[in-house]
Coordinates of C-alpha atoms in Angstrom, one line a residue:
Chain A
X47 CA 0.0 0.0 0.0
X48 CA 1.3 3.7 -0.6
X49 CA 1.8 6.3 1.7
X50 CA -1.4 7.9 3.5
X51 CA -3.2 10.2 1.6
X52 CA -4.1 13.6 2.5
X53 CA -8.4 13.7 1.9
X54 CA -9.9 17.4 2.0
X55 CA -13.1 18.6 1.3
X56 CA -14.7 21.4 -1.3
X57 CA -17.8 23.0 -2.0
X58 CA -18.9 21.7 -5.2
X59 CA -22.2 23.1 -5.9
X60 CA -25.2 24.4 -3.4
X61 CA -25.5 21.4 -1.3
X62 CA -22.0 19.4 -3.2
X63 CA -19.0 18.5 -1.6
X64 CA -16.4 17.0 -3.1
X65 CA -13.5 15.2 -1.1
X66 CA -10.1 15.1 -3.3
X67 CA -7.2 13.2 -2.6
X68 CA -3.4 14.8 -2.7
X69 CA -0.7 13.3 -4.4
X70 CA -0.1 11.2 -7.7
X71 CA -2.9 8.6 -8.9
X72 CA -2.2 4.4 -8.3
X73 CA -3.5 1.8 -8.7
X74 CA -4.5 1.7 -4.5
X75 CA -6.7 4.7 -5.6
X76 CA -10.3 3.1 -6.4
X77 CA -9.8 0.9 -3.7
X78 CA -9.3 4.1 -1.1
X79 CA -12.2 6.0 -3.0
X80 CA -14.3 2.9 -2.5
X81 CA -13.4 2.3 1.2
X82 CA -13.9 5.9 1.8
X83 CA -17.1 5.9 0.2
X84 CA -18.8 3.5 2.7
X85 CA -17.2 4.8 5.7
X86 CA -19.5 8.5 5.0
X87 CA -22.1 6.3 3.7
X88 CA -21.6 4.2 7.3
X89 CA -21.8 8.0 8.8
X90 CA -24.2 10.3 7.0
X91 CA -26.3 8.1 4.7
X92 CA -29.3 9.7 5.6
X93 CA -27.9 12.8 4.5
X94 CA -26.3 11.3 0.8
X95 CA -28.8 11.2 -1.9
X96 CA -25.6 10.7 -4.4
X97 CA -22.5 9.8 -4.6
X98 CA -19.6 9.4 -7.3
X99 CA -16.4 8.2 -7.0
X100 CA -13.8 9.5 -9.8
X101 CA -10.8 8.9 -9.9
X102 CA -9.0 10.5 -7.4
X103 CA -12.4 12.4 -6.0
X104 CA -15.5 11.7 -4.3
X105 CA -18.5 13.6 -5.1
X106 CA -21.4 13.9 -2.8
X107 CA -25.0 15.6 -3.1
X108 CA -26.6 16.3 0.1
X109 CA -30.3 17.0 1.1
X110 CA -31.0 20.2 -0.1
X111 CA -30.6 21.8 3.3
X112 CA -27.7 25.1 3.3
X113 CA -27.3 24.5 7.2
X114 CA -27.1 20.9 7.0
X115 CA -24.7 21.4 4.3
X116 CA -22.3 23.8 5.9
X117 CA -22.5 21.7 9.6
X118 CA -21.6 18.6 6.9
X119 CA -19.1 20.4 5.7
X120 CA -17.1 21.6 8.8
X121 CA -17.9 18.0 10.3
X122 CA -15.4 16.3 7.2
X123 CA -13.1 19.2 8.1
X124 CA -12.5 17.8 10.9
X125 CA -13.4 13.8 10.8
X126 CA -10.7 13.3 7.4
X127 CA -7.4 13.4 8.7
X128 CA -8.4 10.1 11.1
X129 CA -9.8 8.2 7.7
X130 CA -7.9 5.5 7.9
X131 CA -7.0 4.4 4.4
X132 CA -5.3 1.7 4.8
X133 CA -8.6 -0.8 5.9
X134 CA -9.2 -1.7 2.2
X135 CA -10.7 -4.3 0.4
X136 CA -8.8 -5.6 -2.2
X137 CA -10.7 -5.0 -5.4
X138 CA -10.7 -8.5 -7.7
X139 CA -12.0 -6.8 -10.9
X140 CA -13.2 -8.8 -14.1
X141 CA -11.1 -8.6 -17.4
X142 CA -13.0 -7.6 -20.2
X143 CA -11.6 -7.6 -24.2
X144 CA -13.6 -5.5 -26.2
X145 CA -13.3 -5.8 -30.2
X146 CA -12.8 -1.8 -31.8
X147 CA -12.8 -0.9 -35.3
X148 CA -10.3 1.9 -35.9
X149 CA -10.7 3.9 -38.6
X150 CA -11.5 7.5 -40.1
X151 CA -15.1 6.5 -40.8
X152 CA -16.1 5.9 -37.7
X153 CA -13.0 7.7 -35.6
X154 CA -13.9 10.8 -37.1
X155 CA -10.7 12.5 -35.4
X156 CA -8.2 10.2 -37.0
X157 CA -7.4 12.2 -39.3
X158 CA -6.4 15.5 -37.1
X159 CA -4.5 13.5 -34.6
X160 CA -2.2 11.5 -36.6
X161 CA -1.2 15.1 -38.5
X162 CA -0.8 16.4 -35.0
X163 CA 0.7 13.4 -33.5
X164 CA 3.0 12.4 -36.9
X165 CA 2.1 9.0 -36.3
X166 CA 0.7 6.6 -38.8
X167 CA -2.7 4.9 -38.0
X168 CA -0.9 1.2 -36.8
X169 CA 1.1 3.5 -34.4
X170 CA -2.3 4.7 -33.2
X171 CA -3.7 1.5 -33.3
X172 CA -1.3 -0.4 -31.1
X173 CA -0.5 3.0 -29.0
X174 CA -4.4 2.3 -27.9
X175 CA -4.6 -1.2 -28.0
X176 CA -1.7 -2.5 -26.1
X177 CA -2.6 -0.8 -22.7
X178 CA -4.5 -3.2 -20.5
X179 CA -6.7 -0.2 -19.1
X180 CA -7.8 -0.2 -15.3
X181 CA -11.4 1.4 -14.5
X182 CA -11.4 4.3 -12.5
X183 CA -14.8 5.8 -12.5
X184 CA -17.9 5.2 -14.0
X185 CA -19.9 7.7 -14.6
X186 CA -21.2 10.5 -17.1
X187 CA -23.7 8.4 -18.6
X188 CA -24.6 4.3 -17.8
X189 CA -22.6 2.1 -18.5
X190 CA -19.9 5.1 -19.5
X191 CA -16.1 3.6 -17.5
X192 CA -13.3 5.8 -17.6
X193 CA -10.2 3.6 -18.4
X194 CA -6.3 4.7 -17.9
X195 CA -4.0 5.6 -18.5
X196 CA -3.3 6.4 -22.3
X197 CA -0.1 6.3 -23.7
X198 CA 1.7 9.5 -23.1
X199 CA 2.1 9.6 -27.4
X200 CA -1.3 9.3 -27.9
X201 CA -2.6 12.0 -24.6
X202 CA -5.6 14.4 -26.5
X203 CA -7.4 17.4 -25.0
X204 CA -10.8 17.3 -25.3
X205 CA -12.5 19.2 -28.4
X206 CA -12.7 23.0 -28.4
X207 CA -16.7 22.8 -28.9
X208 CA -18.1 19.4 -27.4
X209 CA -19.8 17.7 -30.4
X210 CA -23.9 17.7 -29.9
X211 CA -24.1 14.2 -30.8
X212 CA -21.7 11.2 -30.4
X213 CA -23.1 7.5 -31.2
X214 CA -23.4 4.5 -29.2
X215 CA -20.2 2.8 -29.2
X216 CA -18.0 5.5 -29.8
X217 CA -14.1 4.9 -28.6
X218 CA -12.7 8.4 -27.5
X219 CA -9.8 9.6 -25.4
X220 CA -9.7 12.9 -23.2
X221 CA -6.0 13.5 -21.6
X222 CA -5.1 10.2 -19.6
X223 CA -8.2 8.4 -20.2
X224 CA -10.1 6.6 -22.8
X225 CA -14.1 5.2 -23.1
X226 CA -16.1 3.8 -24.6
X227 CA -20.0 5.9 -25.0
X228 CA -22.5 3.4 -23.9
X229 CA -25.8 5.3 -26.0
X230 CA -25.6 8.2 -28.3
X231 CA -24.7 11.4 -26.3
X232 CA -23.1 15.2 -26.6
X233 CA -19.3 14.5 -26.6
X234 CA -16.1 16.5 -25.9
X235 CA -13.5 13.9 -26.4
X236 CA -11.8 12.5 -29.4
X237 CA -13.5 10.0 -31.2
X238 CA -10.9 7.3 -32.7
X239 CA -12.6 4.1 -33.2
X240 CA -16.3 2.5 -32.7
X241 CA -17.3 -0.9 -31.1
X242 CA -20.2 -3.0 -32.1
X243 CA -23.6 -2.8 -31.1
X244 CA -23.3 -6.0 -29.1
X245 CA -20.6 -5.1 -27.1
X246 CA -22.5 -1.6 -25.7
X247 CA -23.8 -2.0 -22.1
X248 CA -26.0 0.1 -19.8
X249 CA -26.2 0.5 -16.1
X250 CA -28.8 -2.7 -15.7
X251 CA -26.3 -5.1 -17.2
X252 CA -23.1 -3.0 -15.6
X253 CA -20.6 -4.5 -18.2
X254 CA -18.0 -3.5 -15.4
X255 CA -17.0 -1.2 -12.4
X256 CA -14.4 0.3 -10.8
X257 CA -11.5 -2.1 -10.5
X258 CA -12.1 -4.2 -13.3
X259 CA -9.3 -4.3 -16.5
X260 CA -9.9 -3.3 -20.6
X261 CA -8.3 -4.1 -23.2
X262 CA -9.4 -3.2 -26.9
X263 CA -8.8 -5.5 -29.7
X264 CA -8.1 -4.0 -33.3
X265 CA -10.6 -5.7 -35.8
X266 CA -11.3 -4.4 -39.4
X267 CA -14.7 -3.3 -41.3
X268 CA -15.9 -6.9 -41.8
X269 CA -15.0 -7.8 -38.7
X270 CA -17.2 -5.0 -37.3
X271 CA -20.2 -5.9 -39.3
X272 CA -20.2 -9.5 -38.6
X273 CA -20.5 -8.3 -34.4
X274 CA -23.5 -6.0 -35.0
X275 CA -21.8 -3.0 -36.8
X276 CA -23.5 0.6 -36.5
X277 CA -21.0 2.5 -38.3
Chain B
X216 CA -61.5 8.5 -5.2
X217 CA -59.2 7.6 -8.2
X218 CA -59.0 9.8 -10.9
X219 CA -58.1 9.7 -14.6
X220 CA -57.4 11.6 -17.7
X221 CA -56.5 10.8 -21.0
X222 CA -53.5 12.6 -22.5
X223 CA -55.7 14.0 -25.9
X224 CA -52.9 15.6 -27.3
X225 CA -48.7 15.6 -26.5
X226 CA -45.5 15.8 -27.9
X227 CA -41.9 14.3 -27.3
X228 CA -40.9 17.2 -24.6
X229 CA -43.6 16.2 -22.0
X230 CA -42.6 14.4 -19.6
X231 CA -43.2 13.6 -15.8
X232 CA -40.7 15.1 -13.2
X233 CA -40.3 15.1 -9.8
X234 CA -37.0 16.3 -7.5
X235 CA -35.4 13.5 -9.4
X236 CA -33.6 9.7 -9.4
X237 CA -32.1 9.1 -5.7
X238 CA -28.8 7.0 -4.9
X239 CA -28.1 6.8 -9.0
X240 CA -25.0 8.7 -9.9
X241 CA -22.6 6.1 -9.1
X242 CA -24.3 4.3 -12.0
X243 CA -23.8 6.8 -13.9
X244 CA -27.4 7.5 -14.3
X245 CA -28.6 11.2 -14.3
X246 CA -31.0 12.5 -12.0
X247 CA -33.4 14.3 -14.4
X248 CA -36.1 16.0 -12.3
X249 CA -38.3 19.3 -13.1
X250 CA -36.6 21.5 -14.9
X251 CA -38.3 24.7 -12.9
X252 CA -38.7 23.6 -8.9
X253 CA -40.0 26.4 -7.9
X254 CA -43.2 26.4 -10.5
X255 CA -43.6 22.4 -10.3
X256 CA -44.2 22.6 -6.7
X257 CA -46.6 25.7 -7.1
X258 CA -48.3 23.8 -9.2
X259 CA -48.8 21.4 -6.3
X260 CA -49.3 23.8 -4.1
X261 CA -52.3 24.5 -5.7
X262 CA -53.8 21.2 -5.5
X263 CA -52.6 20.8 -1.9
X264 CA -50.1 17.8 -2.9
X265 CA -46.6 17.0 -1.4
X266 CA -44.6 19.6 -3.3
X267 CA -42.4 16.6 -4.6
X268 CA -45.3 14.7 -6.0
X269 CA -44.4 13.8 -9.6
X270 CA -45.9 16.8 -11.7
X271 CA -46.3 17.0 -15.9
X272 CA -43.4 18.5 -17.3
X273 CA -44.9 20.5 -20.3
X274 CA -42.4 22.6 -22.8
X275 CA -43.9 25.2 -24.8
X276 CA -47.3 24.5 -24.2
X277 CA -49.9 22.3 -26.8
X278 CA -51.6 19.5 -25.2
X279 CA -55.1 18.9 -24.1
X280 CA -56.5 16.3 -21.7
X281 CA -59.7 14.6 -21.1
X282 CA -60.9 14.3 -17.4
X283 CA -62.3 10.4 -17.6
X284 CA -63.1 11.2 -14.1
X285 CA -64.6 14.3 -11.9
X286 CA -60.5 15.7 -11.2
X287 CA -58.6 18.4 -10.3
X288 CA -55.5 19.7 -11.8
X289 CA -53.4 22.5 -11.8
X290 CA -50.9 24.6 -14.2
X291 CA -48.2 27.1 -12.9
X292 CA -45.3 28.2 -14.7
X293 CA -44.5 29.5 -18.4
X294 CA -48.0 30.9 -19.7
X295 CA -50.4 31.5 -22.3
X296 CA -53.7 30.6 -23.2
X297 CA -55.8 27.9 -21.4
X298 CA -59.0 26.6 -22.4
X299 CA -61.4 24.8 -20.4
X300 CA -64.0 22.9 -22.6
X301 CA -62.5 25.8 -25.0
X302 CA -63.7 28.4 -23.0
X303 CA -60.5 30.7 -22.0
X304 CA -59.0 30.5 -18.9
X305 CA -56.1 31.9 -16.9
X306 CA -53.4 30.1 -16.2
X307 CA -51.4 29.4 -13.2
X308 CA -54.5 28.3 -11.0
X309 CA -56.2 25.1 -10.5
X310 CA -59.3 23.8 -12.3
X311 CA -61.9 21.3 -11.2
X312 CA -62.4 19.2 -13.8
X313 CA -65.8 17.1 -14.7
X314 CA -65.8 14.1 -16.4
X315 CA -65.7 14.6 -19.7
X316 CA -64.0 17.9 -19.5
X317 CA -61.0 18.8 -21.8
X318 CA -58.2 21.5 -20.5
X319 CA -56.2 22.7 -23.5
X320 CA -52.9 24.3 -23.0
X321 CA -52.2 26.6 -26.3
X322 CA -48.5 27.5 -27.0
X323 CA -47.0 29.6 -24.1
X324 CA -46.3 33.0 -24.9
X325 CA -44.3 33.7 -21.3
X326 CA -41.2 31.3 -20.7
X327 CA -40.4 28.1 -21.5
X328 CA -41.4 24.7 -18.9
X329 CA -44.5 25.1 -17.4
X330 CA -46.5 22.2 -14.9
X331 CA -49.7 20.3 -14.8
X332 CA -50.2 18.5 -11.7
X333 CA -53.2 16.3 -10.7
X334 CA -54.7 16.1 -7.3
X335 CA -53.2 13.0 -5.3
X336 CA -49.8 13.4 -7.9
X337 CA -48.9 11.4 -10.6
X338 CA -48.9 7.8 -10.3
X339 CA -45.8 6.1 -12.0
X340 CA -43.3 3.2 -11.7
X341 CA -40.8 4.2 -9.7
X342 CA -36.9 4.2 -11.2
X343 CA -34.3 4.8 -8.2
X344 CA -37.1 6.3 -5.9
X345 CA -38.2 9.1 -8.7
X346 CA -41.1 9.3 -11.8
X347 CA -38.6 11.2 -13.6
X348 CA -38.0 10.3 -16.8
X349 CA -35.1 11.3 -18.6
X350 CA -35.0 12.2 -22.8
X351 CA -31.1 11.4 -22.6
X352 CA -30.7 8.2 -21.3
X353 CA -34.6 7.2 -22.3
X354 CA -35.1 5.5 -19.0
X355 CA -37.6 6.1 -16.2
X356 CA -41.6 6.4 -16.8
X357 CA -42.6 7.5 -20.3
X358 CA -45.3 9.8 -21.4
X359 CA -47.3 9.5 -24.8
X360 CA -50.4 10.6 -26.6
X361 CA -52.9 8.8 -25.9
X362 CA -51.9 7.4 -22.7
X363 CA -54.3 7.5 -19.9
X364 CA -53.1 8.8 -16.6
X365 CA -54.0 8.5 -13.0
X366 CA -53.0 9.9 -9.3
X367 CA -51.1 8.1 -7.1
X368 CA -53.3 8.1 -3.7
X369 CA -57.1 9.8 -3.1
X370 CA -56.6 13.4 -2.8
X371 CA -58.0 16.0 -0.4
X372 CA -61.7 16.0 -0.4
X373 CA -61.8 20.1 0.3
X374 CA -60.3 21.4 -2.2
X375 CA -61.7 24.1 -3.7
X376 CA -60.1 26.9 -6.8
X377 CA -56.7 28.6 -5.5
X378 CA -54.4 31.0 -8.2
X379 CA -51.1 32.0 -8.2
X380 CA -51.2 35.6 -7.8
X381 CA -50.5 37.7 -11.0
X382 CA -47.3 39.5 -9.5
X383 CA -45.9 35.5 -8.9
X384 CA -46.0 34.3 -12.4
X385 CA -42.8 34.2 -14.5
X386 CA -41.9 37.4 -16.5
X387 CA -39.4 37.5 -18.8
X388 CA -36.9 40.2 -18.9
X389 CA -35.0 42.3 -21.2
X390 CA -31.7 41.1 -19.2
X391 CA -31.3 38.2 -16.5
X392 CA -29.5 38.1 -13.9
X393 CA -28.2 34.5 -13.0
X394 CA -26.0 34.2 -9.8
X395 CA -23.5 31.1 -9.4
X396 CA -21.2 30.1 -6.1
X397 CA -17.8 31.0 -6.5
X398 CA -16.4 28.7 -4.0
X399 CA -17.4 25.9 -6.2
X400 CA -15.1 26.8 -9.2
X401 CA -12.8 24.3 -10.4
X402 CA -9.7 23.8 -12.2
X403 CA -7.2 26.3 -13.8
X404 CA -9.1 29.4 -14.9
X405 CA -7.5 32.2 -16.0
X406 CA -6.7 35.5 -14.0
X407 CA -9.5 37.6 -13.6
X408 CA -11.7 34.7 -15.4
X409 CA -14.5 35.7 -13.4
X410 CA -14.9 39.7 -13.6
X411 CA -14.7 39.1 -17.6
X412 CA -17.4 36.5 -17.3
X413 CA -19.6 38.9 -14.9
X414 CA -18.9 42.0 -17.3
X415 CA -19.9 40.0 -20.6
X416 CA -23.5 39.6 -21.6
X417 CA -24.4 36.4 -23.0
X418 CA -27.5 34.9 -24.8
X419 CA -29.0 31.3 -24.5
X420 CA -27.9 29.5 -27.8
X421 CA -30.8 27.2 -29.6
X422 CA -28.4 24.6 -28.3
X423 CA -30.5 23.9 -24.9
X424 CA -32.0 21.0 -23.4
X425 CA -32.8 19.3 -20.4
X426 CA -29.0 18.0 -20.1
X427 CA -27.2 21.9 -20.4
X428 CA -27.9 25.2 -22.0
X429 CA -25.0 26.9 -23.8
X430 CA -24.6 30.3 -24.0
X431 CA -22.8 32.7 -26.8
X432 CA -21.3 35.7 -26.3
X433 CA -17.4 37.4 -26.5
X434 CA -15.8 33.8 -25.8
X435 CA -13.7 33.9 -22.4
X436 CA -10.2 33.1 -22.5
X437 CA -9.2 29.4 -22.1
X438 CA -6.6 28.0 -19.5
X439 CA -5.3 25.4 -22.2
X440 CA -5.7 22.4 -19.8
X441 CA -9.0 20.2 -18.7
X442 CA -9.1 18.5 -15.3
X443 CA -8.9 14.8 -14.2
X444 CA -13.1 14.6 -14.7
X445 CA -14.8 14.9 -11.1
X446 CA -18.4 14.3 -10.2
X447 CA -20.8 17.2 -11.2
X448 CA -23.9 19.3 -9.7
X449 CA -26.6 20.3 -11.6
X450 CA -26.3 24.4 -12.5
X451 CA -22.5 23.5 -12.8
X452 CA -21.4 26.5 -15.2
X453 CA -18.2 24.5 -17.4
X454 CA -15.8 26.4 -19.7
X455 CA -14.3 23.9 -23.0
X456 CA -11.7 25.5 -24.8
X457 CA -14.4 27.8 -27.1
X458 CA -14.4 29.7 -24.2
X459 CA -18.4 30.0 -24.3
X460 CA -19.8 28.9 -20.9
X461 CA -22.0 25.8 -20.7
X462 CA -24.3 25.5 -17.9
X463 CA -25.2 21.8 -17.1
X464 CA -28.6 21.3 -15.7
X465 CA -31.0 18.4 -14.8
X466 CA -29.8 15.5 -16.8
X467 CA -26.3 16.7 -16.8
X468 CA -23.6 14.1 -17.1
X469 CA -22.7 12.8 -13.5
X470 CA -18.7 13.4 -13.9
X471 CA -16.5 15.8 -17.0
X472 CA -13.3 17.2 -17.0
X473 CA -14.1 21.0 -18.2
X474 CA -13.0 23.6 -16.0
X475 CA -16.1 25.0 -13.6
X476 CA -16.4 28.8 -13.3
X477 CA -18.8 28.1 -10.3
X478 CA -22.3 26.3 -9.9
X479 CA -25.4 28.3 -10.2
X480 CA -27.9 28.9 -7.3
X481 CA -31.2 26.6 -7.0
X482 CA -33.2 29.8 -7.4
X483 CA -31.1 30.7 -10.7
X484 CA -31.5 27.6 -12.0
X485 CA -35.1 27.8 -11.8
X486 CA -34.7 30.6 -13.8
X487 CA -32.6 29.5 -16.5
X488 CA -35.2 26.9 -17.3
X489 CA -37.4 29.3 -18.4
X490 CA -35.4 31.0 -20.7
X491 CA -35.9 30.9 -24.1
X492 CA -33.1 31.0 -26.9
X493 CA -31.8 34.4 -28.0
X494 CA -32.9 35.8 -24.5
X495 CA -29.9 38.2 -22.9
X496 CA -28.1 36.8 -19.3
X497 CA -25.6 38.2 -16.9
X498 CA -24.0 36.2 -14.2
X499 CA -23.1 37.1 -11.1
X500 CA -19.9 35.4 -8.4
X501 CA -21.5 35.2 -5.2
X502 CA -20.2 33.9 -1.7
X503 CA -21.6 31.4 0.2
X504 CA -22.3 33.8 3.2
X505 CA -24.5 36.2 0.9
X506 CA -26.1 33.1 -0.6
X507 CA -27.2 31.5 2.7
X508 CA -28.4 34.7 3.2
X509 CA -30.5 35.0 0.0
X510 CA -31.7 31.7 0.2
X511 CA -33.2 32.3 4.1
X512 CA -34.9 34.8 2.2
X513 CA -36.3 32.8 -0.7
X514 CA -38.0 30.5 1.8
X515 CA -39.3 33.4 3.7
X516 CA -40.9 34.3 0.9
X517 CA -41.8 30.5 -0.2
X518 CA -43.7 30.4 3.1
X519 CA -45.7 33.6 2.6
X520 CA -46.5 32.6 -1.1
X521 CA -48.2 29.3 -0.5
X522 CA -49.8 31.2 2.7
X523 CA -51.4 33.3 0.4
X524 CA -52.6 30.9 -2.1
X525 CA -54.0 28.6 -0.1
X526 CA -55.7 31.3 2.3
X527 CA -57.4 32.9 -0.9
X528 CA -59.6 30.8 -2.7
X529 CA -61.2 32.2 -6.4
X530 CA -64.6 31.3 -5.6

C-alpha cells in the first residue's frame, strides 16, 4: 500500500462537496475512494442522496438543506485526517476484451490526430490497443467507465466545442483516459474508433465497475459488421 | 376516489418530473427531475399535494387532456392561453375538472417549462425512488399521446379553486440576472476569469435542453488544460476550450473534465429553465455567506407565497 493520503473537502455546488485526494494517482486509488465511500455512507447516509467516486475524487450531493450542508461540511473538516486508508478491500476486478474498429469512418478524429501526432494509423492502433486499461470511475452516462491511463504519445485534449451528438459505441480519449460511449450522447473527447452494437452496455447489465481491466482489440470493417456494426 | 385523464394531445418534450432519481449517480445515471422547482411545486401547491409529487413537465405548451373522471388539476409556470372545454381560462391556478371535460394548453407565450399536476400526484413506476424520466438516457416512466393517466393516492376531499397571484407568475426580462457560487469553481481558470465573465452579456444558444444550455457571447479566454473529470452538480457553469460557458442542468452528465467557473444557485436555476433561446443573461460570483443569506430569504418568501394561495380561494 502507498503512503497515506491527504483527503480534504470542497464545495462543489449548493448542497455538493467533493472530497479530493493529494498526491499522484495508483492503482491503490479506487480501492481508497471505495473504502472511503462507505465509511461516510456508514456516517451520513441519511444525509447522501448521491454519490460518485472519480478517480481520485469523491463527489457527494446532500439534502437540499444550506445549514445541513455547511455543519456537513465543517464535520469532514474535521473527521478526514483520522480516515484510515489503509482498511481496504482488495478490489478483484473482471477482465474484459472488447473488439474496436479503428478507422476514419467511424473515428472521425483520426485524421487531425495522426497530422498532429505524426504517427501513422498502426502507431495509433497499437498506441491504444496495447494498454491493459484499469477502470477508474464510471460515470457520465450508464454504462460510461473511464479507463487509464493512455499512452503519453497518444494524450488528447478534449475538443474546443463538445460535439452535440456522439453515437453509441464511440471509442474516444480525453488527456489520460479513454471510453467507450454506452448510447448516443453530446461529446467532448476525441472519437478514434467504434465498437459493435453487441458489445455496448448500460447501467442494468453494468458490463464492469471500478477495479475491473480493458483491453481493446483491433478488428477491421468486416470484422465489425459480422458483431452488430453501426458504423 | 381515483382519478383519470387521458393525455388528448402531447408531444416528445412532455414528460413527468419530480425532484429526481435518488442514490443513482454512481451508476452513472442522471438524476433528471423538473426543470423549474419552484413552479412544479406551485403547481402542487395549488392542488394541496406534497410539493415533490411527480408533476407534468410541459415545454412550450400544446396539449389537451380529457378528465375520464370528476379531477382536479393544476398549471403554474411558463403561460399563455388555457382553455377549459375551450372556453379561455387563466393560467397558473387550478381547475376542477368534470368528467368529460377537456383543458387545453395553447402554445406559451411567457417562458419556456410550465406544470400540470393532478390532485393526489402522478402515479408512475418508480426508477431509483423518482417518476422522472429522462430524454437522454430514455429511462424512467414515459409519457405519450394517448396514454391514460392517473394519481397516485385519493386526494384532499376540500379542495376548492386557488391562483397564483398575478405578481408570482414568471416574466421574462430584457436582461437576466443568473447568480453562481464561487467557492465551487474548479480547475485552472484564468486570471480575472471571473470579472470578464460577470462584465460579458451572454444569450441562451438554440443549443438547450434538459441535459445543459450553452450560452454565446465574446468567448472567455481558455486555461489550455482540462481537469482529471470529477463528479458534477446540476447548475455547474463549465468552460471547453471555445471559451463559451455551458451551464449543465437536470440530466447533466454525472462526472466531466471542463473547467467549472462556479455552480449556479437553486433559485437561478429555476430561472434559467425558463429562458428561451436568443434571451440576454448576466452572471453574477456570489459567496456562500450572501447566498445562505439569499436563500433564508427565498423561503421566507416561499412560506408567505403558499400562505397566500392557499388562504385565498377564487370562488
Amino acid at each position: 500500500m502507498d503512503k497515506q493520503p491527504t483527503w480534504q473537502p470542497y464545495w462543489a455546488g449548493p448542497f455538493s462537496i467533493r472530497i479530493a485526494r493529494a498526491g499522484a494517482l495508483t492503482p491503490d486509488t479506487p480501492a481508497q475512494l471505495l473504502a472511503l465511500k462507505h465509511w461516510l455512507k456508514s456516517l451520513y447516509g441519511e444525509h447522501i442522496h448521491n454519490m460518485v467516486a472519480a478517480y481520485q475524487s469523491l463527489y457527494l450531493e446532500l439534502t437540499a438543506d444550506a445549514e445541513l450542508s455547511q455543519q456537513l461540511f465543517l464535520r469532514l473538516v474535521e473527521l478526514l485526517p483520522s480516515f484510515d486508508g489503509h482498511t481496504l478491500t482488495p478490489i478483484r476486478g473482471q477482465h474484459h476484451q472488447i473488439p474496436c474498429w479503428y478507422d476514419a469512418e467511424v473515428g472521425l478524429d483520426i485524421p487531425a490526430i495522426l497530422a498532429e501526432k505524426e504517427l501513422s494509423l498502426e502507431q495509433l492502433i497499437a498506441l491504444h490497443s496495447t494498454p491493459i486499461y484499469q477502470v477508474y470511475a464510471v460515470g457520465f452516462a450508464p454504462g460510461f467507465a473511464y479507463l487509464g491511463q493512455v499512452a503519453a504519445e497518444l494524450r488528447l485534449p478534449r475538443l474546443a466545442t463538445p460535439r452535440l451528438q456522439v453515437p453509441a459505441g464511440a471509442v474516444a480519449i480525453a488527456e489520460q483516459q479513454t471510453a467507450m460511449y454506452p448510447s448516443a450522447s453530446p461529446g467532448g473527447w476525441q472519437l478514434i474508433g467504434r465498437v459493435p452494437a453487441q458489445f455496448i452496455g448500460r447501467h442494468e447489465a453494468a458490463w464492469c465497475q471500478v477495479g475491473d481491466t480493458v483491453q481493446f482489440v483491433p478488428i477491421d470493417a468486416k470484422q465489425f459488421e459480422a458483431l452488430g456494426g453501426e458504423g | 376516489m381515483i382519478s383519470r385523464i387521458t393525455l388528448l394531445r402531447s408531444h416528445s418534450g412532455v414528460s413527468l418530473q419530480d425532484l429526481g432519481r435518488v442514490q443513482a449517480a454512481e451508476f452513472g445515471v442522471c438524476k433528471a427531475g423538473a426543470q423549474d422547482q419552484h413552479f412544479a411545486a406551485l403547481a402542487n401547491v395549488l392542488l394541496g399535494n406534497e410539493k415533490t409529487d411527480a408533476v407534468l413537465e410541459v415545454p412550450l405548451g400544446a396539449v389537451e387532456l380529457l378528465a375520464d373522471d370528476d379531477v382536479w388539476l393544476a398549471h403554474a409556470g411558463a403561460h399563455g392561453p388555457v382553455f377549459h372545454n375551450e372556453r379561455l381560462v387563466s393560467g397558473n391556478r387550478s381547475y376542477l375538472l368534470r368528467r368529460g371535460d377537456r383543458l387545453r394548453l395553447g402554445y406559451y407565450r411567457q417562458g419556456v417549462v410550465g406544470y400540470l399536476a393532478m390532485a393526489g400526484g402522478f402515479e408512475a413506476p418508480l426508477y431509483f425512488q423518482s417518476r422522472s424520466f429522462s430524454e437522454r438516457e430514455q429511462s424512467g416512466p414515459t409519457i405519450n399521446q394517448g396514454q391514460q393517466l392517473q394519481n397516485a393516492r385519493v386526494p384532499m376531499t376540500t379542495l376548492v379553486a386557488r391562483s397564483i397571484p398575478y405578481a408570482h407568475w414568471w416574466r421574462s426580462k430584457g436582461l437576466h440576472q443568473l447568480y453562481y457560487l464561487a467557492d465551487s469553481a474548479h480547475g485552472p481558470l484564468p486570471t480575472g476569469h471571473a470579472t470578464e465573465f460577470s462584465q460579458r452579456l451572454w444569450h441562451v444558444s438554440t443549443a438547450r435542453n434538459r441535459m445543459g444550455i450553452r450560452f454565446e457571447g465574446q468567448p472567455l479566454a481558455w486555461p489550455m488544460a482540462g481537469i482529471q473529470s470529477i463528479g458534477l452538480a446540476c447548475g455547474s457553469i463549465q468552460l471547453p476550450a471555445n471559451g463559451l460557458p455551458i451551464v449543465l442542468h437536470r440530466e447533466h452528465q454525472t462526472m466531466g473534465g471542463y473547467p467549472v467557473l462556479g455552480v449556479l444557485t437553486p433559485q437561478s436555476q429555476n430561472v434559467l429553465a425558463q429562458l428561451r433561446p436568443g434571451q440576454l443573461c448576466q452572471f453574477h460570483a456570489i459567496q456562500r455567506a450572501s447566498w445562505t443569506t439569499v436563500n433564508q430569504g427565498y423561503q421566507r418568501y416561499w412560506q408567505q407565497l403558499t400562505a397566500d394561495i392557499t388562504a385565498a380561494p377564487l370562488d
